Amino acid sequence: NAGVTQTPKFQVLKTGQSMTLQCAQDMNHNSMYWYRQDPGMGLRLIYYSASEGTTDKGEVPNGYNVSRLNKREFSLRLESAAPSQTSVYFCASSELAGVAYEQYFGPGTRLTVT
Amino acid sequence: SQKIEQNSEALNIQEGKTATLTCNYTNYSPAYLQWYRQDPGRGPVFLLLIRENEKEKRKERLKVTFDTTLKQSLFHITASQPADSATYLCAPINDYKLSFGAGTTVTVRA
């Protein structure tokens, strides 16, 4: 039982390049999330998927797109990377989208945009 | 806009003492609040959830309080151990989405 896995672990991009961050969970959870974490700012929600087939914007969606490929997988795409997107990206999942449900986080992807 | 503030400085304490962390929030009224632990280079791990009508919740050496009048949650680690050294994040819940504070880093000296 691997929990939440993310690939890649590290990535360096040049400004304007595109890439997709992959996330998968094996806990049969319905809801999945993408966050970014910057020093001194806490985790900020980029996009979330309350259930398979739905996606919604979070607090900081600009410059990102997501795809809920199936119940297990939720990917985050940067179409044209900018230095402001240098951050650590975390994927998380929960049984359902609701106030009482804890979230399980992956190990993170450290992205640097030069 | 919604704002979450945790202890701005890191907390250094002696093993065996109690660490008390503060989480203050403004401009909204969450009915639930979660606390997470994050170790360097890793994702956060869930610790506790408290509801607005619970006032206090305990789990082993951890205790959380939730004062909706003061808009504050306190997180206590009693009989602290070096293994408790980590960053602790509070996450008030609004509209089914978590909003995280920046975290407080705790270092427990042996």
Short mmCIF file of C-alpha atoms in Angstrom, two decimals:
data_model
loop_
_atom_site.label_atom_id
_atom_site.label_comp_id
_atom_site.label_asym_id
_atom_site.label_seq_id
_atom_site.Cartn_x
_atom_site.Cartn_y
_atom_site.Cartn_z
CA ASN A 1 0.00 0.00 0.00
CA ALA A 2 2.02 2.97 -1.29
CA GLY A 3 -0.52 5.69 -0.35
CA VAL A 4 -0.05 8.78 -2.52
CA THR A 5 2.80 8.75 -5.03
CA GLN A 6 4.11 11.65 -7.08
CA THR A 7 6.46 11.86 -10.04
CA PRO A 8 8.92 13.34 -10.61
CA LYS A 9 10.56 14.13 -7.26
CA PHE A 10 12.65 16.97 -8.70
CA GLN A 11 12.41 18.98 -11.89
CA VAL A 12 14.19 21.99 -13.39
CA LEU A 13 12.46 23.83 -16.22
CA LYS A 14 13.33 26.84 -18.31
CA THR A 15 10.82 29.66 -18.56
CA GLY A 16 8.19 28.82 -21.15
CA GLN A 17 8.62 25.06 -21.01
CA SER A 18 5.71 22.81 -20.17
CA MET A 19 5.44 19.76 -17.96
CA THR A 20 2.95 17.51 -16.22
CA LEU A 21 3.19 16.43 -12.59
CA GLN A 22 1.72 13.01 -11.97
CA CYS A 23 -0.11 11.84 -8.86
CA ALA A 24 -1.67 8.49 -8.01
CA GLN A 25 -3.32 7.06 -4.90
CA ASP A 26 -4.13 3.46 -4.06
CA MET A 27 -6.52 4.04 -1.15
CA ASN A 28 -9.70 4.12 -3.28
CA HIS A 29 -10.24 7.75 -2.29
CA ASN A 30 -12.80 9.84 -4.10
CA SER A 31 -11.23 13.28 -3.67
CA MET A 32 -7.84 14.53 -4.76
CA TYR A 33 -6.02 17.87 -4.43
CA TRP A 34 -3.01 19.79 -5.69
CA TYR A 35 -1.22 22.27 -3.42
CA ARG A 36 1.88 24.39 -3.70
CA GLN A 37 4.06 25.25 -0.72
CA ASP A 38 6.28 28.32 -0.65
CA PRO A 39 8.49 29.46 2.24
CA GLY A 40 6.53 31.41 4.85
CA MET A 41 3.22 31.08 3.02
CA GLY A 42 1.83 27.70 3.93
CA LEU A 43 0.15 25.30 1.55
CA ARG A 44 -2.14 26.87 -1.02
CA LEU A 45 -4.77 24.93 -2.93
CA ILE A 46 -4.34 25.04 -6.72
CA TYR A 47 -7.10 22.69 -7.92
CA TYR A 48 -9.12 19.88 -6.46
CA SER A 49 -11.32 17.05 -7.67
CA ALA A 50 -14.14 16.19 -5.30
CA SER A 51 -14.94 13.04 -7.26
CA GLU A 52 -13.98 11.31 -10.48
CA GLY A 53 -15.08 13.42 -13.42
CA THR A 54 -15.10 16.77 -11.59
CA THR A 55 -12.44 19.41 -11.05
CA ASP A 56 -12.62 22.84 -9.43
CA LYS A 57 -10.33 25.79 -8.95
CA GLY A 58 -8.71 26.46 -5.63
CA GLU A 59 -7.03 29.57 -4.31
CA VAL A 60 -4.23 29.91 -6.92
CA PRO A 61 -5.25 28.21 -10.22
CA ASN A 62 -3.74 30.66 -12.71
CA GLY A 63 -1.09 29.09 -14.93
CA TYR A 64 -2.17 25.51 -14.18
CA ASN A 65 -4.52 22.90 -15.58
CA VAL A 66 -5.55 19.56 -14.14
CA SER A 67 -6.92 16.25 -15.34
CA ARG A 68 -8.65 13.62 -13.23
CA LEU A 69 -7.66 10.71 -15.43
CA ASN A 70 -9.54 8.11 -13.38
CA LYS A 71 -10.30 7.52 -9.72
CA ARG A 72 -6.63 6.85 -8.92
CA GLU A 73 -4.83 9.54 -10.90
CA PHE A 74 -4.86 13.34 -10.86
CA SER A 75 -2.31 15.26 -12.92
CA LEU A 76 -1.23 18.91 -12.83
CA ARG A 77 0.02 20.62 -15.98
CA LEU A 78 2.07 23.76 -16.36
CA GLU A 79 1.61 24.92 -19.95
CA SER A 80 4.22 27.69 -19.94
CA ALA A 81 6.33 27.67 -16.80
CA ALA A 82 7.27 30.93 -15.11
CA PRO A 83 9.84 31.60 -12.34
CA SER A 84 6.91 32.42 -10.01
CA GLN A 85 5.90 28.75 -10.26
CA THR A 86 9.10 27.65 -8.54
CA SER A 87 7.74 25.80 -5.53
CA VAL A 88 7.16 22.45 -3.90
CA TYR A 89 4.01 20.78 -5.20
CA PHE A 90 2.02 18.33 -3.10
CA CYS A 91 -0.76 16.04 -4.16
CA ALA A 92 -3.22 14.83 -1.56
CA SER A 93 -6.28 12.61 -1.38
CA SER A 94 -9.18 12.05 1.00
CA GLU A 95 -11.97 9.53 1.23
CA LEU A 96 -14.51 12.21 0.44
CA ALA A 97 -14.48 15.99 0.12
CA GLY A 98 -15.78 17.12 3.44
CA VAL A 99 -14.80 18.85 6.62
CA ALA A 100 -14.32 15.68 8.66
CA TYR A 101 -11.99 13.90 6.26
CA GLU A 102 -8.27 13.93 6.76
CA GLN A 103 -6.04 14.38 3.75
CA TYR A 104 -3.16 12.08 2.85
CA PHE A 105 -0.23 13.78 1.19
CA GLY A 106 2.37 12.57 -1.26
CA PRO A 107 6.12 13.24 -0.85
CA GLY A 108 6.09 16.32 -3.08
CA THR A 109 7.72 17.50 -6.33
CA ARG A 110 10.37 20.17 -6.06
CA LEU A 111 10.15 22.36 -9.16
CA THR A 112 12.59 25.08 -10.13
CA VAL A 113 11.88 27.36 -13.09
CA THR A 114 14.88 29.34 -14.33
CA SER B 1 -9.66 38.14 3.10
CA GLN B 2 -9.13 35.05 5.22
CA LYS B 3 -5.93 35.02 7.21
CA ILE B 4 -4.26 32.34 9.33
CA GLU B 5 -1.38 33.16 11.66
CA GLN B 6 0.77 30.68 13.56
CA ASN B 7 3.62 31.40 15.98
CA SER B 8 5.93 33.51 13.85
CA GLU B 9 9.08 32.18 15.45
CA ALA B 10 10.39 28.69 15.87
CA LEU B 11 9.93 27.01 19.23
CA ASN B 12 12.93 25.48 21.00
CA ILE B 13 12.15 23.49 24.12
CA GLN B 14 13.79 21.04 26.49
CA GLU B 15 12.82 17.40 26.37
CA GLY B 16 10.04 16.64 28.83
CA LYS B 17 8.54 20.14 28.70
CA THR B 18 5.24 21.13 27.10
CA ALA B 19 5.22 22.92 23.75
CA THR B 20 2.27 25.22 23.08
CA LEU B 21 1.58 26.37 19.51
CA THR B 22 -0.92 29.05 18.54
CA CYS B 23 -3.13 29.30 15.48
CA ASN B 24 -5.17 32.47 15.00
CA TYR B 25 -7.54 33.05 12.12
CA THR B 26 -9.46 36.12 10.94
CA ASN B 27 -12.27 37.03 8.57
CA TYR B 28 -14.03 33.70 8.63
CA SER B 29 -15.63 31.23 11.01
CA PRO B 30 -14.56 27.64 10.42
CA ALA B 31 -16.58 24.97 12.12
CA TYR B 32 -13.68 22.48 11.98
CA LEU B 33 -9.95 22.69 12.27
CA GLN B 34 -7.24 20.15 11.52
CA TRP B 35 -3.62 19.94 12.64
CA TYR B 36 -0.84 18.34 10.59
CA ARG B 37 2.80 17.50 11.18
CA GLN B 38 5.42 18.01 8.46
CA ASP B 39 8.98 16.68 8.55
CA PRO B 40 11.69 18.22 6.31
CA GLY B 41 11.38 17.05 2.72
CA ARG B 42 8.10 15.23 3.32
CA GLY B 43 4.40 15.84 2.90
CA PRO B 44 2.18 16.78 5.86
CA VAL B 45 0.70 14.03 8.02
CA PHE B 46 -2.70 14.39 9.69
CA LEU B 47 -2.72 14.51 13.49
CA LEU B 48 -6.06 15.71 14.85
CA LEU B 49 -9.39 17.19 13.86
CA ILE B 50 -11.48 19.28 16.24
CA ARG B 51 -15.03 20.50 15.80
CA GLU B 52 -16.25 23.87 17.04
CA ASN B 53 -18.43 22.31 19.71
CA GLU B 54 -15.65 20.11 21.12
CA LYS B 55 -13.55 22.82 22.74
CA GLU B 56 -10.77 20.29 23.47
CA LYS B 57 -9.46 17.08 21.87
CA ARG B 58 -6.69 14.74 22.99
CA LYS B 59 -4.60 12.07 21.29
CA GLU B 60 -1.84 10.47 23.33
CA ARG B 61 0.50 13.37 24.28
CA LEU B 62 -1.24 15.86 22.01
CA LYS B 63 -4.02 18.24 23.04
CA VAL B 64 -5.87 20.72 20.87
CA THR B 65 -8.30 23.43 21.92
CA PHE B 66 -10.62 25.45 19.71
CA ASP B 67 -12.03 28.78 20.87
CA THR B 68 -14.39 30.17 18.25
CA THR B 69 -14.91 33.37 20.24
CA LEU B 70 -11.20 34.18 20.26
CA LYS B 71 -10.81 32.67 16.76
CA GLN B 72 -7.91 30.64 18.05
CA SER B 73 -6.69 27.07 18.35
CA LEU B 74 -3.93 25.97 20.72
CA PHE B 75 -1.88 22.82 20.11
CA HIS B 76 0.00 21.30 23.04
CA ILE B 77 2.67 18.61 23.00
CA THR B 78 3.16 17.34 26.54
CA ALA B 79 6.23 15.44 27.78
CA SER B 80 7.95 16.43 24.55
CA GLN B 81 10.58 14.19 22.94
CA PRO B 82 13.29 14.87 20.32
CA ALA B 83 11.16 12.81 17.89
CA ASP B 84 8.48 15.52 18.15
CA SER B 85 10.80 17.94 16.33
CA ALA B 86 8.94 18.98 13.16
CA THR B 87 6.82 21.74 11.67
CA TYR B 88 3.18 21.78 12.75
CA LEU B 89 0.49 23.20 10.49
CA CYS B 90 -2.99 24.29 11.45
CA ALA B 91 -5.75 24.12 8.86
CA PRO B 92 -9.10 25.73 9.57
CA ILE B 93 -11.73 24.35 7.23
CA ASN B 94 -13.96 26.63 5.22
CA ASP B 95 -16.43 25.56 2.59
CA TYR B 96 -15.05 21.98 2.57
CA LYS B 97 -11.56 23.21 1.71
CA LEU B 98 -8.54 23.38 3.98
CA SER B 99 -6.60 26.61 4.37
CA PHE B 100 -3.17 26.09 5.89
CA GLY B 101 -1.13 28.29 8.13
CA ALA B 102 2.59 28.70 7.40
CA GLY B 103 3.44 26.41 10.32
CA THR B 104 5.48 26.54 13.49
CA THR B 105 8.79 24.68 13.66
CA VAL B 106 9.41 22.91 16.96
CA THR B 107 12.83 21.67 18.04
CA VAL B 108 13.04 19.52 21.16
CA ARG B 109 16.49 19.38 22.79
CA ALA B 110 17.56 16.20 24.54
#
